[in-house]
Amino acid sequence: MNWEIFNGTESEWQKKFFEYDGHYRQSYQWGNYKSRMGWKVIRLSKKSDDKNLNLVQITYKKFKFFCAAYIPGEILGNSINLDEEFRKKILEHTKSKILYIRIDSTKKNIINEQQNLKS
């Protein structure tokens, strides 16, 4: 499956957020709060090979052809799914040529996270 713009409702997002015991900065309301502070928000979803739904909320600002994106908290799912297609989807959505992504993960298993993000 591919990364897609999340087209569900706020309550559907929140249901998955609670299932994953998500960081508060991945809550739908946090995205709304950041958008009121001038950040743009993109919410993406992807079903992985094992049929689990992965969600990620990204706040970003765009400067001409450059996009500075921030993933606060962590992905709701498995970070192994942050692949090249994920990057391309953000570039496509923001109509940018250069992408800088910062991830502020709060996951406790740092070794797995490092391996996932390197690959």
CSV table of N, CA, C and O in Angstrom, one decimal:
chain,number,residue,atom,x,y,z
A,1,MET,N,0.8,-1.2,0.0
A,1,MET,CA,0.0,0.0,0.0
A,1,MET,C,0.9,1.2,0.0
A,1,MET,O,2.0,1.2,0.4
A,2,ASN,N,0.3,2.3,-0.4
A,2,ASN,CA,1.0,3.6,-0.5
A,2,ASN,C,0.6,4.6,0.6
A,2,ASN,O,-0.5,4.5,1.1
A,3,TRP,N,1.5,5.6,0.8
A,3,TRP,CA,1.1,6.7,1.7
A,3,TRP,C,0.0,7.5,1.0
A,3,TRP,O,0.2,7.8,-0.2
A,4,GLU,N,-1.0,7.9,1.7
A,4,GLU,CA,-2.1,8.7,1.1
A,4,GLU,C,-2.4,9.8,2.1
A,4,GLU,O,-2.2,9.6,3.3
A,5,ILE,N,-3.1,10.8,1.6
A,5,ILE,CA,-3.6,11.8,2.5
A,5,ILE,C,-4.7,11.2,3.3
A,5,ILE,O,-5.6,10.5,2.8
A,6,PHE,N,-4.7,11.3,4.6
A,6,PHE,CA,-5.7,10.8,5.5
A,6,PHE,C,-7.0,11.5,5.2
A,6,PHE,O,-7.1,12.7,5.3
A,7,ASN,N,-8.0,10.7,4.8
A,7,ASN,CA,-9.3,11.3,4.5
A,7,ASN,C,-10.4,10.9,5.4
A,7,ASN,O,-11.6,11.0,5.1
A,8,GLY,N,-10.0,10.4,6.6
A,8,GLY,CA,-11.0,10.0,7.6
A,8,GLY,C,-11.4,11.2,8.5
A,8,GLY,O,-11.0,12.3,8.2
A,9,THR,N,-12.2,10.9,9.5
A,9,THR,CA,-12.7,12.0,10.4
A,9,THR,C,-11.7,12.2,11.6
A,9,THR,O,-10.8,11.3,11.8
A,10,GLU,N,-11.9,13.2,12.3
A,10,GLU,CA,-11.2,13.5,13.5
A,10,GLU,C,-11.3,12.3,14.5
A,10,GLU,O,-10.4,11.9,15.1
A,11,SER,N,-12.6,11.8,14.6
A,11,SER,CA,-12.8,10.7,15.6
A,11,SER,C,-12.1,9.5,15.2
A,11,SER,O,-11.6,8.7,16.0
A,12,GLU,N,-12.0,9.2,13.8
A,12,GLU,CA,-11.3,8.0,13.4
A,12,GLU,C,-9.8,8.1,13.7
A,12,GLU,O,-9.2,7.2,14.1
A,13,TRP,N,-9.3,9.3,13.5
A,13,TRP,CA,-7.8,9.6,13.8
A,13,TRP,C,-7.6,9.3,15.3
A,13,TRP,O,-6.7,8.7,15.7
A,14,GLN,N,-8.5,9.9,16.1
A,14,GLN,CA,-8.3,9.8,17.5
A,14,GLN,C,-8.4,8.4,18.0
A,14,GLN,O,-7.7,8.0,19.0
A,15,LYS,N,-9.3,7.6,17.4
A,15,LYS,CA,-9.4,6.2,17.8
A,15,LYS,C,-8.1,5.5,17.6
A,15,LYS,O,-7.6,4.8,18.5
A,16,LYS,N,-7.5,5.7,16.4
A,16,LYS,CA,-6.2,5.0,16.2
A,16,LYS,C,-5.1,5.6,17.1
A,16,LYS,O,-4.2,4.9,17.6
A,17,PHE,N,-5.2,6.9,17.4
A,17,PHE,CA,-4.2,7.6,18.3
A,17,PHE,C,-4.2,6.9,19.6
A,17,PHE,O,-3.2,6.6,20.2
A,18,PHE,N,-5.4,6.6,20.1
A,18,PHE,CA,-5.5,6.0,21.5
A,18,PHE,C,-5.1,4.5,21.4
A,18,PHE,O,-4.5,4.0,22.3
A,19,GLU,N,-5.4,3.8,20.3
A,19,GLU,CA,-5.0,2.4,20.1
A,19,GLU,C,-3.5,2.3,20.2
A,19,GLU,O,-2.9,1.4,20.7
A,20,TYR,N,-2.8,3.3,19.6
A,20,TYR,CA,-1.3,3.3,19.5
A,20,TYR,C,-0.7,3.9,20.8
A,20,TYR,O,0.5,4.0,20.9
A,21,ASP,N,-1.5,4.4,21.7
A,21,ASP,CA,-1.0,5.1,22.9
A,21,ASP,C,-0.1,6.2,22.4
A,21,ASP,O,1.0,6.4,22.8
A,22,GLY,N,-0.6,7.0,21.5
A,22,GLY,CA,0.2,8.1,20.8
A,22,GLY,C,0.6,9.2,21.7
A,22,GLY,O,0.0,9.5,22.7
A,23,HIS,N,1.6,9.9,21.3
A,23,HIS,CA,2.1,11.1,21.9
A,23,HIS,C,1.1,12.2,21.6
A,23,HIS,O,0.6,12.3,20.5
A,24,TYR,N,0.9,13.0,22.6
A,24,TYR,CA,-0.2,14.1,22.5
A,24,TYR,C,0.0,15.0,21.3
A,24,TYR,O,-0.9,15.5,20.7
A,25,ARG,N,1.3,15.1,20.8
A,25,ARG,CA,1.5,15.9,19.6
A,25,ARG,C,1.2,15.3,18.3
A,25,ARG,O,1.3,15.9,17.3
A,26,GLN,N,0.7,14.0,18.4
A,26,GLN,CA,0.1,13.4,17.2
A,26,GLN,C,-1.4,13.4,17.3
A,26,GLN,O,-2.0,12.8,16.4
A,27,SER,N,-2.0,14.0,18.3
A,27,SER,CA,-3.4,14.1,18.3
A,27,SER,C,-4.0,15.0,17.3
A,27,SER,O,-3.3,16.0,16.9
A,28,TYR,N,-5.1,14.8,16.8
A,28,TYR,CA,-5.8,15.6,15.8
A,28,TYR,C,-5.9,17.1,16.3
A,28,TYR,O,-5.6,18.0,15.6
A,29,GLN,N,-6.2,17.2,17.6
A,29,GLN,CA,-6.3,18.6,18.2
A,29,GLN,C,-5.0,19.3,18.2
A,29,GLN,O,-5.0,20.5,18.0
A,30,TRP,N,-3.9,18.6,18.4
A,30,TRP,CA,-2.6,19.3,18.4
A,30,TRP,C,-2.3,19.9,17.0
A,30,TRP,O,-1.8,21.0,16.8
A,31,GLY,N,-2.7,19.1,15.9
A,31,GLY,CA,-2.6,19.6,14.6
A,31,GLY,C,-3.4,20.8,14.3
A,31,GLY,O,-2.9,21.8,13.7
A,32,ASN,N,-4.6,20.8,14.9
A,32,ASN,CA,-5.5,22.0,14.7
A,32,ASN,C,-4.9,23.2,15.5
A,32,ASN,O,-4.9,24.4,15.0
A,33,TYR,N,-4.3,23.0,16.6
A,33,TYR,CA,-3.6,24.0,17.4
A,33,TYR,C,-2.5,24.6,16.6
A,33,TYR,O,-2.3,25.8,16.5
A,34,LYS,N,-1.6,23.7,16.1
A,34,LYS,CA,-0.5,24.2,15.3
A,34,LYS,C,-0.9,25.0,14.0
A,34,LYS,O,-0.2,26.0,13.7
A,35,SER,N,-2.0,24.6,13.4
A,35,SER,CA,-2.4,25.3,12.2
A,35,SER,C,-2.9,26.7,12.6
A,35,SER,O,-2.7,27.7,11.8
A,36,ARG,N,-3.4,26.9,13.8
A,36,ARG,CA,-3.8,28.2,14.3
A,36,ARG,C,-2.6,29.1,14.6
A,36,ARG,O,-2.7,30.3,14.6
A,37,MET,N,-1.4,28.4,14.7
A,37,MET,CA,-0.2,29.2,15.0
A,37,MET,C,0.6,29.4,13.7
A,37,MET,O,1.8,29.8,13.8
A,38,GLY,N,0.0,29.1,12.6
A,38,GLY,CA,0.6,29.4,11.3
A,38,GLY,C,1.3,28.3,10.6
A,38,GLY,O,1.9,28.4,9.5
A,39,TRP,N,1.3,27.1,11.2
A,39,TRP,CA,1.9,25.9,10.6
A,39,TRP,C,0.8,25.3,9.7
A,39,TRP,O,-0.3,25.3,10.0
A,40,LYS,N,1.3,24.7,8.6
A,40,LYS,CA,0.4,23.9,7.8
A,40,LYS,C,0.5,22.4,8.3
A,40,LYS,O,1.5,22.1,8.8
A,41,VAL,N,-0.6,21.7,8.1
A,41,VAL,CA,-0.6,20.3,8.7
A,41,VAL,C,-1.0,19.4,7.6
A,41,VAL,O,-1.9,19.6,6.8
A,42,ILE,N,-0.3,18.3,7.5
A,42,ILE,CA,-0.6,17.2,6.6
A,42,ILE,C,-0.7,15.9,7.4
A,42,ILE,O,0.2,15.7,8.3
A,43,ARG,N,-1.8,15.2,7.2
A,43,ARG,CA,-1.9,13.9,7.9
A,43,ARG,C,-1.9,12.8,6.9
A,43,ARG,O,-2.7,12.8,5.9
A,44,LEU,N,-1.0,11.8,7.0
A,44,LEU,CA,-0.9,10.7,6.1
A,44,LEU,C,-1.2,9.4,6.7
A,44,LEU,O,-1.1,9.2,7.9
A,45,SER,N,-1.6,8.5,5.9
A,45,SER,CA,-1.9,7.1,6.3
A,45,SER,C,-1.4,6.1,5.3
A,45,SER,O,-1.3,6.4,4.1
A,46,LYS,N,-1.0,4.9,5.9
A,46,LYS,CA,-0.5,3.9,5.0
A,46,LYS,C,-0.9,2.5,5.7
A,46,LYS,O,-0.6,2.3,6.9
A,47,LYS,N,-1.4,1.6,4.9
A,47,LYS,CA,-1.6,0.3,5.4
A,47,LYS,C,-0.3,-0.5,5.1
A,47,LYS,O,0.1,-0.5,3.9
A,48,SER,N,0.3,-1.1,6.1
A,48,SER,CA,1.5,-1.8,5.9
A,48,SER,C,1.2,-3.2,5.4
A,48,SER,O,0.0,-3.6,5.3
A,49,ASP,N,2.2,-4.0,5.0
A,49,ASP,CA,2.1,-5.3,4.5
A,49,ASP,C,1.3,-6.2,5.4
A,49,ASP,O,0.6,-7.1,5.0
A,50,ASP,N,1.4,-6.0,6.8
A,50,ASP,CA,0.7,-6.8,7.7
A,50,ASP,C,-0.7,-6.2,8.0
A,50,ASP,O,-1.4,-6.6,8.9
A,51,LYS,N,-1.2,-5.3,7.2
A,51,LYS,CA,-2.5,-4.7,7.2
A,51,LYS,C,-2.8,-3.8,8.3
A,51,LYS,O,-3.9,-3.4,8.6
A,52,ASN,N,-1.7,-3.4,9.1
A,52,ASN,CA,-1.9,-2.4,10.1
A,52,ASN,C,-1.9,-1.0,9.5
A,52,ASN,O,-1.1,-0.8,8.6
A,53,LEU,N,-2.7,-0.1,10.1
A,53,LEU,CA,-2.8,1.2,9.6
A,53,LEU,C,-1.7,2.1,10.3
A,53,LEU,O,-1.7,2.1,11.6
A,54,ASN,N,-0.9,2.8,9.6
A,54,ASN,CA,0.1,3.7,10.1
A,54,ASN,C,-0.4,5.1,9.8
A,54,ASN,O,-0.8,5.4,8.7
A,55,LEU,N,-0.3,5.9,10.8
A,55,LEU,CA,-0.7,7.3,10.7
A,55,LEU,C,0.5,8.2,11.1
A,55,LEU,O,1.2,7.9,12.0
A,56,VAL,N,0.6,9.4,10.5
A,56,VAL,CA,1.6,10.4,10.9
A,56,VAL,C,1.0,11.8,10.6
A,56,VAL,O,0.5,12.0,9.5
A,57,GLN,N,1.2,12.6,11.6
A,57,GLN,CA,0.8,14.0,11.4
A,57,GLN,C,2.1,14.9,11.3
A,57,GLN,O,3.0,14.7,12.1
A,58,ILE,N,2.1,15.7,10.3
A,58,ILE,CA,3.3,16.4,10.0
A,58,ILE,C,2.9,17.9,10.0
A,58,ILE,O,1.9,18.3,9.3
A,59,THR,N,3.7,18.7,10.7
A,59,THR,CA,3.5,20.2,10.6
A,59,THR,C,4.6,20.7,9.7
A,59,THR,O,5.7,20.1,9.7
A,60,TYR,N,4.4,21.7,8.9
A,60,TYR,CA,5.4,22.2,8.0
A,60,TYR,C,5.2,23.6,7.6
A,60,TYR,O,4.1,24.2,7.8
A,61,LYS,N,6.3,24.2,7.2
A,61,LYS,CA,6.3,25.5,6.6
A,61,LYS,C,7.1,25.5,5.3
A,61,LYS,O,8.0,24.7,5.2
A,62,LYS,N,6.6,26.2,4.3
A,62,LYS,CA,7.2,26.2,3.0
A,62,LYS,C,7.8,27.5,2.7
A,62,LYS,O,7.2,28.6,3.0
A,63,PHE,N,9.0,27.5,2.1
A,63,PHE,CA,9.7,28.7,1.7
A,63,PHE,C,10.1,28.5,0.2
A,63,PHE,O,11.1,27.8,0.0
A,64,LYS,N,9.4,29.1,-0.7
A,64,LYS,CA,9.6,28.9,-2.1
A,64,LYS,C,9.6,27.4,-2.5
A,64,LYS,O,8.5,26.8,-2.4
A,65,PHE,N,10.7,26.9,-2.8
A,65,PHE,CA,10.7,25.4,-3.2
A,65,PHE,C,11.2,24.5,-2.1
A,65,PHE,O,11.4,23.3,-2.3
A,66,PHE,N,11.4,25.1,-0.9
A,66,PHE,CA,12.0,24.3,0.2
A,66,PHE,C,10.9,24.1,1.3
A,66,PHE,O,10.1,25.0,1.6
A,67,CYS,N,10.8,22.9,1.8
A,67,CYS,CA,9.8,22.6,2.8
A,67,CYS,C,10.5,22.1,4.1
A,67,CYS,O,11.3,21.2,4.0
A,68,ALA,N,10.2,22.7,5.2
A,68,ALA,CA,10.7,22.3,6.5
A,68,ALA,C,9.6,21.6,7.2
A,68,ALA,O,8.6,22.2,7.5
A,69,ALA,N,9.7,20.3,7.4
A,69,ALA,CA,8.6,19.5,8.0
A,69,ALA,C,9.1,18.9,9.3
A,69,ALA,O,10.2,18.7,9.6
A,70,TYR,N,8.1,18.8,10.2
A,70,TYR,CA,8.3,18.4,11.6
A,70,TYR,C,7.3,17.3,12.0
A,70,TYR,O,6.1,17.5,11.8
A,71,ILE,N,7.8,16.1,12.4
A,71,ILE,CA,7.0,15.1,12.9
A,71,ILE,C,7.1,15.1,14.5
A,71,ILE,O,8.1,14.6,15.0
A,72,PRO,N,6.1,15.7,15.1
A,72,PRO,CA,6.2,15.8,16.6
A,72,PRO,C,5.7,14.5,17.2
A,72,PRO,O,4.8,13.9,16.8
A,73,GLY,N,6.4,14.1,18.3
A,73,GLY,CA,6.1,12.9,18.9
A,73,GLY,C,6.6,11.7,18.2
A,73,GLY,O,7.8,11.5,18.1
A,74,GLU,N,5.8,11.0,17.5
A,74,GLU,CA,6.2,9.8,16.7
A,74,GLU,C,5.2,9.4,15.8
A,74,GLU,O,4.0,9.8,15.9
A,75,ILE,N,5.5,8.5,14.9
A,75,ILE,CA,4.5,8.0,13.9
A,75,ILE,C,3.6,7.0,14.7
A,75,ILE,O,4.0,6.4,15.7
A,76,LEU,N,2.4,7.0,14.4
A,76,LEU,CA,1.4,6.1,15.0
A,76,LEU,C,1.5,4.8,14.2
A,76,LEU,O,0.8,4.7,13.2
A,77,GLY,N,2.4,4.0,14.5
A,77,GLY,CA,2.6,2.7,13.8
A,77,GLY,C,4.1,2.4,13.9
A,77,GLY,O,4.8,2.7,14.9
A,78,ASN,N,4.6,1.9,12.8
A,78,ASN,CA,6.0,1.5,12.7
A,78,ASN,C,6.9,2.4,11.9
A,78,ASN,O,6.5,2.7,10.7
A,79,SER,N,7.9,3.0,12.4
A,79,SER,CA,8.8,3.9,11.7
A,79,SER,C,9.5,3.3,10.5
A,79,SER,O,10.0,4.0,9.6
A,80,ILE,N,9.5,2.0,10.3
A,80,ILE,CA,10.0,1.3,9.2
A,80,ILE,C,9.3,1.8,7.9
A,80,ILE,O,9.8,1.7,6.8
A,81,ASN,N,8.1,2.2,8.1
A,81,ASN,CA,7.2,2.7,7.0
A,81,ASN,C,7.5,4.1,6.5
A,81,ASN,O,6.9,4.5,5.5
A,82,LEU,N,8.5,4.8,7.1
A,82,LEU,CA,8.9,6.1,6.7
A,82,LEU,C,9.9,5.9,5.6
A,82,LEU,O,11.1,6.0,5.8
A,83,ASP,N,9.4,5.6,4.4
A,83,ASP,CA,10.3,5.2,3.3
A,83,ASP,C,10.4,6.3,2.2
A,83,ASP,O,9.9,7.4,2.5
A,84,GLU,N,11.0,6.0,1.1
A,84,GLU,CA,11.2,7.0,0.0
A,84,GLU,C,9.8,7.5,-0.5
A,84,GLU,O,9.7,8.6,-0.8
A,85,GLU,N,8.9,6.6,-0.5
A,85,GLU,CA,7.5,7.0,-1.0
A,85,GLU,C,6.9,8.0,0.0
A,85,GLU,O,6.2,8.9,-0.5
A,86,PHE,N,7.2,7.9,1.3
A,86,PHE,CA,6.7,8.9,2.3
A,86,PHE,C,7.3,10.2,1.9
A,86,PHE,O,6.6,11.2,1.9
A,87,ARG,N,8.6,10.3,1.7
A,87,ARG,CA,9.2,11.6,1.3
A,87,ARG,C,8.6,12.2,0.1
A,87,ARG,O,8.3,13.4,0.0
A,88,LYS,N,8.4,11.3,-0.9
A,88,LYS,CA,7.9,11.8,-2.2
A,88,LYS,C,6.5,12.3,-2.0
A,88,LYS,O,6.1,13.3,-2.7
A,89,LYS,N,5.7,11.7,-1.2
A,89,LYS,CA,4.3,12.2,-0.9
A,89,LYS,C,4.3,13.6,-0.3
A,89,LYS,O,3.5,14.4,-0.6
A,90,ILE,N,5.2,13.8,0.6
A,90,ILE,CA,5.3,15.1,1.2
A,90,ILE,C,5.7,16.2,0.2
A,90,ILE,O,5.1,17.3,0.1
A,91,LEU,N,6.7,15.8,-0.6
A,91,LEU,CA,7.2,16.8,-1.7
A,91,LEU,C,6.0,17.1,-2.6
A,91,LEU,O,5.8,18.2,-3.0
A,92,GLU,N,5.3,16.1,-3.0
A,92,GLU,CA,4.2,16.2,-3.9
A,92,GLU,C,3.1,17.1,-3.3
A,92,GLU,O,2.6,18.0,-4.0
A,93,HIS,N,2.7,16.8,-2.1
A,93,HIS,CA,1.7,17.6,-1.4
A,93,HIS,C,2.1,19.1,-1.2
A,93,HIS,O,1.2,19.9,-1.4
A,94,THR,N,3.3,19.3,-0.9
A,94,THR,CA,3.7,20.7,-0.6
A,94,THR,C,4.2,21.4,-1.8
A,94,THR,O,4.6,22.6,-1.8
A,95,LYS,N,4.3,20.7,-2.9
A,95,LYS,CA,4.8,21.2,-4.2
A,95,LYS,C,6.2,21.8,-4.0
A,95,LYS,O,6.5,23.0,-4.4
A,96,SER,N,7.1,21.0,-3.3
A,96,SER,CA,8.4,21.4,-3.0
A,96,SER,C,9.4,20.6,-3.8
A,96,SER,O,9.1,19.5,-4.3
A,97,LYS,N,10.7,21.1,-3.8
A,97,LYS,CA,11.8,20.3,-4.5
A,97,LYS,C,12.8,19.8,-3.4
A,97,LYS,O,13.4,18.8,-3.7
A,98,ILE,N,12.9,20.5,-2.3
A,98,ILE,CA,13.8,20.1,-1.3
A,98,ILE,C,13.0,20.0,0.0
A,98,ILE,O,12.2,20.8,0.4
A,99,LEU,N,13.3,18.9,0.7
A,99,LEU,CA,12.6,18.6,2.0
A,99,LEU,C,13.6,18.3,3.1
A,99,LEU,O,14.5,17.6,3.0
A,100,TYR,N,13.3,19.0,4.2
A,100,TYR,CA,14.0,18.8,5.5
A,100,TYR,C,13.0,18.3,6.4
A,100,TYR,O,11.9,18.9,6.6
A,101,ILE,N,13.2,17.1,7.0
A,101,ILE,CA,12.3,16.5,8.0
A,101,ILE,C,13.0,16.3,9.3
A,101,ILE,O,14.1,15.8,9.4
A,102,ARG,N,12.3,16.8,10.3
A,102,ARG,CA,12.8,16.5,11.7
A,102,ARG,C,11.8,15.7,12.4
A,102,ARG,O,10.6,15.9,12.4
A,103,ILE,N,12.3,14.6,13.1
A,103,ILE,CA,11.4,13.7,13.8
A,103,ILE,C,11.8,13.8,15.3
A,103,ILE,O,13.0,13.7,15.6
A,104,ASP,N,10.8,14.0,16.1
A,104,ASP,CA,11.0,14.1,17.5
A,104,ASP,C,10.4,12.9,18.2
A,104,ASP,O,9.3,13.0,18.8
A,105,SER,N,11.0,11.7,18.0
A,105,SER,CA,10.5,10.5,18.5
A,105,SER,C,10.6,10.4,20.0
A,105,SER,O,11.6,10.7,20.6
A,106,THR,N,9.6,9.8,20.6
A,106,THR,CA,9.6,9.6,22.1
A,106,THR,C,9.6,8.1,22.4
A,106,THR,O,9.3,7.7,23.5
A,107,LYS,N,9.8,7.3,21.3
A,107,LYS,CA,9.7,5.8,21.5
A,107,LYS,C,10.9,5.4,22.4
A,107,LYS,O,12.0,6.0,22.3
A,108,LYS,N,10.7,4.4,23.2
A,108,LYS,CA,11.7,3.9,24.2
A,108,LYS,C,12.7,3.0,23.6
A,108,LYS,O,13.8,2.9,24.0
A,109,ASN,N,12.4,2.2,22.5
A,109,ASN,CA,13.3,1.3,21.9
A,109,ASN,C,14.1,2.0,20.9
A,109,ASN,O,13.9,1.9,19.7
A,110,ILE,N,15.1,2.7,21.3
A,110,ILE,CA,15.9,3.6,20.4
A,110,ILE,C,16.7,2.8,19.4
A,110,ILE,O,16.8,3.3,18.2
A,111,ILE,N,17.2,1.7,19.7
A,111,ILE,CA,18.0,0.9,18.8
A,111,ILE,C,17.1,0.5,17.6
A,111,ILE,O,17.6,0.6,16.4
A,112,ASN,N,15.9,0.0,17.8
A,112,ASN,CA,15.0,-0.3,16.7
A,112,ASN,C,14.7,0.9,15.8
A,112,ASN,O,14.7,0.8,14.6
A,113,GLU,N,14.4,2.0,16.5
A,113,GLU,CA,14.1,3.2,15.8
A,113,GLU,C,15.3,3.7,14.9
A,113,GLU,O,15.1,4.1,13.7
A,114,GLN,N,16.5,3.6,15.4
A,114,GLN,CA,17.6,4.0,14.6
A,114,GLN,C,17.8,3.1,13.4
A,114,GLN,O,18.1,3.6,12.3
A,115,GLN,N,17.6,1.8,13.6
A,115,GLN,CA,17.8,0.9,12.5
A,115,GLN,C,16.7,1.2,11.4
A,115,GLN,O,17.0,1.2,10.2
A,116,ASN,N,15.5,1.4,11.9
A,116,ASN,CA,14.4,1.6,11.0
A,116,ASN,C,14.6,2.9,10.1
A,116,ASN,O,14.4,2.9,8.9
A,117,LEU,N,15.0,4.0,10.8
A,117,LEU,CA,15.2,5.2,10.1
A,117,LEU,C,16.4,5.2,9.2
A,117,LEU,O,16.4,5.9,8.2
A,118,LYS,N,17.5,4.5,9.6
A,118,LYS,CA,18.6,4.4,8.7
A,118,LYS,C,18.3,3.6,7.4
A,118,LYS,O,18.7,4.0,6.3
A,119,SER,N,17.4,2.6,7.5
A,119,SER,CA,17.0,1.9,6.3
A,119,SER,C,16.0,2.6,5.5
A,119,SER,O,15.9,2.5,4.3
